[in-house]
Amino acid sequence: MASDPQRGQRGQRGTNGSSGSGASDQTGAEDRKPQSDEAHSAFTPPLGVPYPPLPEDEHPTSEFALPAGLRPETPAEQEGSAFSQPSSTTGQTPLPAPVGATAMSAFTPPHGIPAVSLTKEAPWQDRMRTMLRMPVHERPVPERPERGDEDTGPAVPRVLDLTLRIGEILLAGGEGAEDVEAAMFGVAHAYGLERVEPTVTFTLLSISYQPSLVDDPVTASRTVRRRGVDYTRLSAVFRLVDDIASEGITLEEAYRGLAEIRRNRHPYPSWALTVASGLLSGAASMLVGGELLVFLAAALGSMLGDRLAWLASGRGLPEFYQFVVAAMPPAAVGVAFGLAHANVQASAVITGGLFALIPGRALVAGVHDGLTGYYITAAARLLEVGYLIVGIVVGVLSVLYIGLQLNPGLRRLNPEEALGAYNEPLVQITASMLLALAFCVLLQQERHTVAFATLNGGVAWVVYGALHYVAGINPVPATAIGAGLVGLFGQLLSRYRYASALPYVTAAIGPLLPGSATYFGLLNFAQGHLPEGLTSLVQAVSLALAIAVGVNLGAEVARLFLRAPGVEEAGTGRRAAKRTRGF
């Protein structure tokens, strides 16, 4: 049967037409469906090709998923930079290290920089000093206590006021500027003030707090107008700061504790201070060869000078004139023995009186501030030391000049005759410990610190005597080494008791003070021997600087070999002091 071609063509067209209509309906239906991500992908299978079966155990949602057989990166593993050697755990062969490469990475690790954690087991001085030497953006945020809805934040004005009052007591007591700033920062940080910057100069304290980068800062300041020596009060303030920074006492409790500290009386009365001044001068005269009569004469002159200084202070005279008045009686007693031709070493009497007047405490604090970068405070303190020494010079020179005018041939005032070669170890060690004990009373120290400071003073003189008298070393390096051991032991004792190092250091350096060198210079000036006088005074200044530098170096050595709080990364060193190049 023949087929009709037209009919076949019509049937084919009809079939194709129906097929085209079905395809257009299907395309319209697909257009009406929501478009998926696969509809836009170049890797979508064509129509009619089935999708490959998905694995039952995993359903990747991204083309960047790890292929099978590769291990994911371990989150806890600390990596270095992108240019460091691959880890051996990946199974790859490590590449040779480039020339000059170091173990320290110069790039940010992929898991971030570890947070700095300042543990509370370390003394607050070390913790706060570490934070002060950090840039502001690297300091850890203080732990905020749970607050109710009614609490909006710390009482900023009261916290700043408490901080300034605590800093005032510490600065007035002779504490170093860095330790005062550390205490102020610790108090503010403990009460939740994050962005706070304390500033300490010789007579001015200021603190600035900025809640955020867009808020206005709040600044408060306080002027230190009166300075006094009371290490008992200083130790009490250190304990209060430790309670605030470590125990978290409330603001009201801190104010109550500060008020109790201010109300407390000095542990030793004024008459005990006068007796201690005499004991100090008598013990100092024994160091340079004085006997019992010299001891009594030096003690008498020093006690008279102390009473005159108290009288001048009560009349409102400046401290310069107080030192002038206090220096006259010991010199007058020595000149009187010399004029009477008594068998008394007048030079030892005057030297003992000078030991009680040399401002060693202010000198050590001034040099310490200079070495730690507080140059304004250091310059002011050293200028104060200069004025006080000039006052001593004026008082002693006035008396010596009068005595030499009455009798130009005073042989008992000749330093080569009186203090030439005296070396009695047992007597000098005993005298050095008595001198340190008297200094402890004058500094109003707590009774439990007196024994440690007295032993520290004896150790200082033993080291100095062994180096100078036995080994024949120059007095300047021998003094620096002895003072370095004093600073080292004082720093260790302060860390053990979480207290200030001053009570263990200041009294112990008393036997090393340059009393005899100062006297030699003044006597040569009074006799008209200017070159010899300048030489003796230069030696006295060198000994004083050796004491100050040695004490500071000993303290830094103690911190150098002890773990710095907050440093958790291996290979990370201790931060340098502020205002340095950061080496």
XYZ file of C-alpha atoms in Angstrom:
583
model
C 0.000 0.000 0.000
C 1.453 3.247 -1.060
C 1.831 5.914 1.410
C 0.744 9.436 0.911
C 3.737 11.670 1.145
C 1.714 14.736 1.936
C -0.111 12.862 4.582
C 3.181 11.654 6.039
C 4.498 15.167 5.995
C 1.381 16.460 7.634
C 1.604 13.725 10.248
C 5.220 14.520 10.843
C 4.448 18.176 11.099
C 1.614 17.400 13.444
C 3.825 15.267 15.526
C 6.487 17.863 15.561
C 3.930 20.494 16.263
C 2.565 18.599 19.209
C 6.083 17.978 20.438
C 6.944 21.617 20.133
C 3.826 22.572 22.009
C 4.739 20.188 24.815
C 8.271 21.578 24.994
C 6.972 25.123 25.147
C 4.611 24.149 27.954
C 7.462 22.495 29.803
C 9.681 25.527 29.301
C 6.993 27.788 30.636
C 6.543 25.593 33.659
C 10.275 25.692 34.302
C 10.273 29.442 33.951
C 7.589 29.643 36.567
C 9.675 27.568 39.023
C 12.182 29.374 41.335
C 15.634 29.388 39.823
C 18.251 27.470 41.784
C 21.999 28.015 41.928
C 22.525 24.992 39.711
C 20.471 26.588 36.900
C 23.215 29.218 36.511
C 26.188 26.884 36.808
C 28.198 25.801 33.784
C 28.569 22.351 35.290
C 24.799 21.589 35.383
C 24.051 18.342 33.482
C 21.948 18.741 30.236
C 18.324 17.738 30.098
C 17.908 14.016 30.031
C 21.222 13.275 31.707
C 20.693 11.951 35.229
C 22.486 13.525 38.197
C 25.268 11.452 39.750
C 24.308 9.843 43.049
C 25.360 11.734 46.166
C 27.405 9.963 48.845
C 25.363 8.850 51.806
C 27.888 9.932 54.477
C 28.563 13.517 53.346
C 26.654 16.201 51.497
C 29.037 18.942 50.349
C 27.414 22.295 49.879
C 30.378 24.083 48.290
C 32.757 23.369 45.431
C 35.576 24.450 47.820
C 35.027 21.495 50.149
C 38.068 19.359 50.935
C 38.480 16.445 48.496
C 38.498 12.949 49.841
C 41.797 11.871 51.285
C 42.938 15.252 52.642
C 42.937 15.956 56.348
C 41.400 19.207 57.570
C 43.575 21.749 59.339
C 43.857 21.260 63.069
C 42.502 24.429 64.762
C 44.646 24.073 67.891
C 47.934 23.922 65.984
C 49.916 27.173 66.146
C 51.242 28.109 62.752
C 53.730 30.724 61.741
C 53.738 32.892 58.667
C 52.955 31.864 55.122
C 56.662 31.800 54.396
C 57.627 29.468 57.230
C 58.519 25.810 56.740
C 55.647 23.305 56.499
C 54.960 21.200 59.547
C 56.368 17.692 59.597
C 52.958 16.283 60.537
C 51.589 16.974 57.064
C 53.828 14.367 55.516
C 55.594 16.879 53.255
C 59.327 17.241 53.009
C 60.424 20.369 54.891
C 62.015 23.017 52.736
C 65.451 24.354 53.622
C 65.288 27.471 55.767
C 66.318 30.672 54.001
C 69.540 32.333 54.979
C 69.118 34.709 57.908
C 65.705 33.344 58.847
C 64.780 33.428 62.502
C 62.414 31.359 64.602
C 60.217 34.352 65.349
C 57.369 34.901 62.898
C 56.901 38.378 61.475
C 53.272 37.814 60.494
C 50.039 37.410 62.390
C 49.246 33.724 63.074
C 46.125 32.391 61.324
C 44.413 31.775 64.666
C 45.096 35.255 66.022
C 47.465 36.620 68.639
C 47.183 34.869 72.031
C 45.559 37.004 74.699
C 47.757 38.358 77.473
C 46.813 36.830 80.788
C 48.118 38.554 83.920
C 47.913 35.942 86.622
C 47.114 37.091 90.125
C 49.788 34.846 91.610
C 52.414 37.463 90.691
C 52.775 40.628 92.803
C 50.624 43.493 91.623
C 53.729 45.655 91.103
C 54.993 43.301 88.385
C 51.573 42.883 86.801
C 50.875 46.606 86.614
C 54.409 47.445 85.501
C 54.007 44.932 82.663
C 50.770 46.572 81.573
C 52.239 50.070 81.780
C 54.954 49.019 79.358
C 52.374 47.742 76.856
C 50.822 49.894 74.163
C 47.263 50.932 74.985
C 45.692 48.728 72.315
C 47.487 45.604 73.634
C 46.473 45.931 77.278
C 44.064 43.252 78.472
C 40.549 44.345 79.326
C 39.803 44.257 83.070
C 37.410 41.652 84.362
C 34.016 43.240 84.777
C 31.841 42.029 87.655
C 28.234 41.114 87.131
C 26.119 44.240 87.372
C 22.425 44.762 87.803
C 20.193 46.856 85.610
C 20.586 49.863 87.882
C 24.400 49.864 87.571
C 25.598 51.704 84.492
C 29.348 51.443 85.094
C 32.103 52.354 87.532
C 31.887 55.590 89.475
C 34.554 57.303 87.419
C 35.054 60.473 89.541
C 35.350 58.516 92.790
C 37.726 55.962 91.263
C 39.951 58.715 89.901
C 39.904 60.507 93.255
C 40.862 57.339 95.138
C 43.623 56.662 92.626
C 45.101 60.137 93.049
C 44.974 59.985 96.854
C 46.815 56.658 96.891
C 49.409 57.979 94.452
C 49.890 61.079 96.600
C 50.814 59.044 99.698
C 53.225 56.880 97.728
C 54.953 59.805 96.018
C 55.163 61.799 99.248
C 56.750 58.782 100.968
C 59.614 58.650 98.467
C 58.414 55.877 96.160
C 59.748 55.826 92.602
C 57.663 57.368 89.830
C 57.249 54.073 87.965
C 55.951 52.279 91.056
C 53.555 55.157 91.760
C 52.196 54.952 88.215
C 51.890 51.174 88.533
C 49.879 51.548 91.746
C 47.591 54.179 90.226
C 47.047 52.077 87.116
C 46.338 48.994 89.213
C 43.649 50.762 91.238
C 41.917 52.213 88.178
C 42.166 48.941 86.252
C 40.738 46.953 89.165
C 37.575 49.085 89.151
C 36.968 48.638 85.432
C 38.551 51.726 83.879
C 40.130 50.330 80.739
C 41.613 53.279 78.842
C 43.351 55.079 81.682
C 46.737 56.837 81.658
C 48.397 58.002 84.928
C 51.185 60.580 84.872
C 53.588 61.296 87.745
C 55.978 64.199 88.138
C 57.806 65.431 91.213
C 54.904 67.390 92.716
C 51.969 66.732 90.370
C 49.826 63.658 89.828
C 47.328 63.419 86.999
C 45.199 60.684 85.499
C 43.113 60.654 82.327
C 40.304 58.247 81.481
C 38.637 57.955 78.075
C 35.657 55.566 77.923
C 35.986 55.080 74.156
C 37.601 56.646 71.135
C 34.596 58.884 70.510
C 33.945 59.987 74.104
C 35.538 62.968 75.802
C 38.305 62.092 78.275
C 37.931 62.736 81.990
C 41.097 64.147 83.604
C 41.856 64.772 87.278
C 45.023 65.955 89.003
C 46.404 66.406 92.497
C 49.385 68.356 93.823
C 51.778 66.906 96.409
C 52.665 69.796 98.720
C 54.000 67.976 101.787
C 56.432 65.077 101.792
C 57.271 63.023 104.829
C 59.125 59.841 105.664
C 56.881 57.134 107.087
C 57.508 53.683 105.668
C 54.830 52.180 107.912
C 52.214 54.214 106.078
C 53.883 53.349 102.775
C 53.651 49.616 103.516
C 49.999 49.980 104.523
C 49.213 51.668 101.209
C 50.953 48.838 99.339
C 48.780 46.314 101.155
C 45.687 48.345 100.299
C 46.619 48.423 96.618
C 47.217 44.674 96.728
C 43.748 44.146 98.208
C 42.230 46.330 95.480
C 44.133 44.767 92.583
C 44.045 41.132 93.731
C 41.192 40.695 96.207
C 38.681 42.991 94.527
C 37.439 44.951 97.547
C 34.680 47.479 96.970
C 35.208 51.195 96.486
C 33.710 51.979 99.909
C 36.034 49.498 101.622
C 39.017 51.036 99.832
C 38.056 54.536 100.985
C 37.601 53.240 104.521
C 41.044 51.606 104.457
C 42.653 54.770 103.103
C 41.055 56.842 105.872
C 42.414 54.444 108.506
C 45.898 54.741 107.010
C 45.746 58.531 107.192
C 44.524 58.466 110.810
C 47.273 56.128 112.014
C 49.998 57.792 114.046
C 53.693 57.314 113.454
C 55.026 54.178 115.188
C 57.924 56.024 116.864
C 57.636 59.305 118.823
C 59.839 62.335 118.190
C 62.162 61.608 121.112
C 62.857 58.134 119.692
C 63.800 59.747 116.381
C 66.229 62.053 118.168
C 67.855 59.127 119.987
C 68.047 57.185 116.711
C 69.765 60.153 115.078
C 72.397 60.147 117.819
C 72.859 56.374 117.550
C 73.296 56.682 113.799
C 76.007 59.333 114.099
C 77.793 57.429 116.844
C 77.800 54.206 114.826
C 79.050 56.091 111.757
C 81.940 57.514 113.771
C 82.891 53.966 114.764
C 83.083 52.992 111.091
C 85.911 55.477 110.557
C 87.894 54.679 113.693
C 86.076 56.397 116.547
C 86.212 55.111 120.101
C 83.688 55.321 122.920
C 84.274 59.010 123.621
C 83.985 59.779 119.911
C 80.750 57.771 119.819
C 79.266 59.848 122.642
C 80.467 63.157 121.170
C 79.054 62.368 117.720
C 75.750 61.246 119.226
C 75.504 64.425 121.297
C 76.175 66.684 118.318
C 73.691 64.865 116.102
C 70.917 64.981 118.719
C 71.448 68.733 119.190
C 71.259 69.213 115.438
C 68.087 67.143 115.231
C 66.382 69.212 117.934
C 67.393 72.461 116.200
C 66.039 71.139 112.911
C 62.724 70.279 114.598
C 62.584 73.803 115.988
C 63.286 75.332 112.569
C 60.632 73.118 111.014
C 58.089 74.222 113.606
C 58.836 77.850 112.724
C 58.082 77.188 109.078
C 61.622 77.532 107.718
C 62.354 75.758 104.396
C 64.142 72.436 104.442
C 67.349 74.020 103.165
C 67.744 76.041 106.365
C 66.813 73.031 108.446
C 69.820 71.175 107.017
C 72.058 74.190 107.611
C 71.036 74.271 111.273
C 71.283 70.480 111.694
C 74.834 70.380 110.279
C 76.251 72.965 112.669
C 76.198 71.147 116.072
C 78.202 68.030 114.999
C 80.819 70.265 113.375
C 80.854 72.532 116.418
C 81.422 69.579 118.776
C 84.278 68.312 116.627
C 85.920 71.745 116.433
C 85.509 72.198 120.188
C 87.376 68.939 120.887
C 90.048 70.017 118.447
C 90.480 73.414 120.088
C 90.649 71.804 123.530
C 93.501 69.543 122.320
C 91.644 66.590 123.802
C 92.624 63.101 122.796
C 89.527 62.752 120.631
C 89.342 62.219 116.873
C 87.417 65.335 115.928
C 87.259 64.321 112.272
C 85.383 61.146 113.214
C 82.875 63.228 115.192
C 82.124 65.476 112.219
C 82.017 62.542 109.804
C 79.465 60.756 111.991
C 77.255 63.829 111.972
C 77.390 63.986 108.177
C 76.213 60.374 107.865
C 72.911 61.312 109.498
C 72.340 64.234 107.107
C 73.302 62.971 103.640
C 69.995 62.514 101.716
C 70.643 59.006 100.468
C 66.955 58.162 100.145
C 66.223 61.045 97.770
C 69.396 60.334 95.813
C 68.495 56.679 95.207
C 64.945 57.627 94.191
C 66.203 60.322 91.793
C 68.691 58.041 90.048
C 66.082 55.261 89.877
C 63.618 57.595 88.144
C 66.293 58.660 85.675
C 67.241 55.076 84.823
C 63.597 54.102 84.271
C 62.915 57.043 81.940
C 61.179 59.570 84.216
C 63.625 62.363 83.515
C 61.552 65.282 84.775
C 60.987 63.671 88.164
C 64.607 62.504 88.289
C 65.918 65.999 87.534
C 63.687 67.540 90.210
C 64.738 65.001 92.845
C 68.428 65.368 92.052
C 68.066 69.144 92.198
C 66.496 68.743 95.644
C 69.449 66.564 96.693
C 71.807 69.253 95.448
C 70.085 71.942 97.501
C 70.174 69.804 100.639
C 73.858 69.001 100.185
C 74.585 72.685 99.705
C 72.788 73.314 103.005
C 75.014 70.738 104.715
C 78.088 72.317 103.135
C 77.089 75.798 104.323
C 76.507 74.622 107.896
C 79.712 72.592 108.216
C 81.925 75.067 106.365
C 80.723 77.931 108.540
C 81.792 76.118 111.712
C 85.048 74.815 110.240
C 86.003 78.258 108.994
C 85.433 79.768 112.421
C 87.460 77.008 114.094
C 90.373 77.407 111.683
C 90.358 81.151 112.235
C 90.639 80.600 115.985
C 93.418 78.024 115.622
C 94.873 77.504 112.129
C 96.889 74.476 113.236
C 94.059 72.144 114.248
C 95.780 68.797 113.887
C 92.818 66.784 115.086
C 90.830 67.871 112.030
C 93.451 66.546 109.623
C 91.843 63.662 107.700
C 95.128 61.838 107.064
C 95.779 61.681 110.820
C 92.339 60.610 111.982
C 90.882 58.394 109.264
C 93.920 57.103 107.451
C 93.998 53.329 107.876
C 91.335 51.929 110.150
C 90.396 48.314 109.518
C 88.660 46.471 112.336
C 86.138 44.083 110.746
C 84.202 43.083 113.866
C 83.843 46.649 115.128
C 82.880 47.971 111.704
C 80.345 45.223 111.030
C 78.704 45.878 114.394
C 78.713 49.612 113.729
C 77.180 49.125 110.275
C 74.321 47.079 111.697
C 73.710 49.668 114.443
C 73.692 52.363 111.755
C 71.128 50.478 109.680
C 69.001 49.889 112.786
C 69.004 53.619 113.573
C 68.047 54.402 109.988
C 65.059 52.042 110.284
C 63.762 54.031 113.248
C 64.299 57.352 111.465
C 62.375 56.058 108.452
C 59.441 54.968 110.665
C 59.584 51.385 109.423
C 57.393 48.557 110.605
C 58.980 46.482 113.317
C 58.975 43.230 111.350
C 61.117 44.842 108.616
C 63.786 46.188 110.973
C 65.636 42.882 111.397
C 65.829 42.229 107.633
C 67.050 45.766 106.891
C 69.636 45.571 109.681
C 71.056 42.296 108.361
C 71.027 43.700 104.835
C 73.105 46.655 106.025
C 75.623 44.312 107.637
C 75.891 42.308 104.403
C 76.488 45.505 102.448
C 79.424 46.500 104.666
C 80.906 42.969 104.666
C 80.927 42.949 100.859
C 82.366 46.454 100.672
C 85.051 45.719 103.277
C 86.071 42.462 101.619
C 86.404 44.132 98.222
C 88.078 47.347 99.374
C 90.224 46.407 102.383
C 91.087 42.801 101.499
C 91.023 42.681 97.689
C 92.246 46.267 97.264
C 89.482 47.290 94.819
C 88.699 50.955 94.298
C 85.972 52.246 96.668
C 83.605 53.209 93.826
C 83.126 49.729 92.256
C 83.238 48.134 95.712
C 80.412 50.436 96.813
C 78.429 49.699 93.642
C 78.690 45.933 94.185
C 77.672 46.199 97.830
C 74.718 48.413 96.922
C 73.765 45.995 94.137
C 73.440 43.155 96.637
C 71.336 45.428 98.849
C 68.996 46.137 95.945
C 68.841 42.460 94.966
C 67.976 41.236 98.465
C 65.528 44.106 98.978
C 63.694 43.280 95.778
C 63.476 39.583 96.659
C 62.163 40.369 100.138
C 59.586 42.800 98.754
C 58.333 40.194 96.273
C 58.097 37.615 99.048
C 55.999 39.948 101.203
C 54.166 41.726 98.344
C 55.393 45.061 99.733
C 57.583 47.992 98.793
C 61.334 47.445 98.506
C 62.206 50.778 100.126
C 62.049 49.569 103.777
C 64.555 46.819 102.971
C 66.883 48.985 100.870
C 67.047 52.575 102.136
C 68.264 51.811 105.643
C 70.688 49.146 104.424
C 72.650 51.576 102.237
C 73.404 53.791 105.262
C 76.859 52.284 105.962
C 77.896 52.946 102.345
C 77.107 56.676 102.341
C 80.129 58.894 101.501
C 80.385 60.723 104.821
C 84.154 60.749 105.113
C 84.734 61.826 101.497
C 82.272 64.670 101.949
C 84.030 65.782 105.123
C 87.450 65.679 103.460
C 86.216 67.936 100.680
C 84.649 70.436 103.069
C 87.759 70.541 105.278
C 90.031 71.157 102.287
C 87.748 73.952 101.137
C 87.871 75.517 104.603
C 91.671 75.287 104.622
C 91.902 76.862 101.161
C 93.000 73.699 99.309
C 90.619 73.900 96.370
C 92.077 71.137 94.138
C 92.093 68.607 96.973
C 88.609 69.679 98.001
C 87.248 69.245 94.495
C 88.872 65.820 94.258
C 87.262 64.691 97.510
C 83.838 66.037 96.523
C 84.056 64.346 93.122
C 84.817 61.095 94.909
C 81.849 61.650 97.225
C 79.563 62.242 94.236
C 80.938 59.126 92.520
C 80.264 57.026 95.620
C 76.739 58.398 95.907
C 75.988 57.627 92.249
C 77.526 54.167 92.661
C 75.127 53.495 95.536
C 72.106 54.630 93.537
C 73.051 52.776 90.359
C 73.962 49.647 92.307
C 70.625 49.563 94.120
C 68.720 49.996 90.865
C 70.848 47.399 89.074
C 70.296 44.873 91.832
C 66.536 45.353 91.595
C 66.608 44.957 87.813
C 68.705 41.798 88.109
C 66.052 40.355 90.404
C 63.368 41.134 87.814
C 65.569 39.863 84.977
C 65.785 36.311 86.270
C 62.214 36.107 87.530
C 59.335 35.256 85.214
C 57.546 38.255 83.792
C 53.765 37.944 84.333
C 51.583 37.819 81.267
C 54.216 36.514 78.847
C 52.874 33.226 77.527
C 54.474 32.986 74.110
C 57.730 31.117 73.859
C 60.647 33.337 72.987
C 58.914 36.545 73.991
C 61.170 38.749 76.101
C 60.466 41.211 78.852
C 59.286 44.600 77.702
C 61.698 47.460 78.127
C 61.072 50.415 80.398
C 58.933 53.223 79.058
C 60.279 55.931 76.778
C 63.056 53.756 75.377
C 63.653 52.313 71.919
C 62.233 48.984 73.055
C 65.382 46.844 72.954
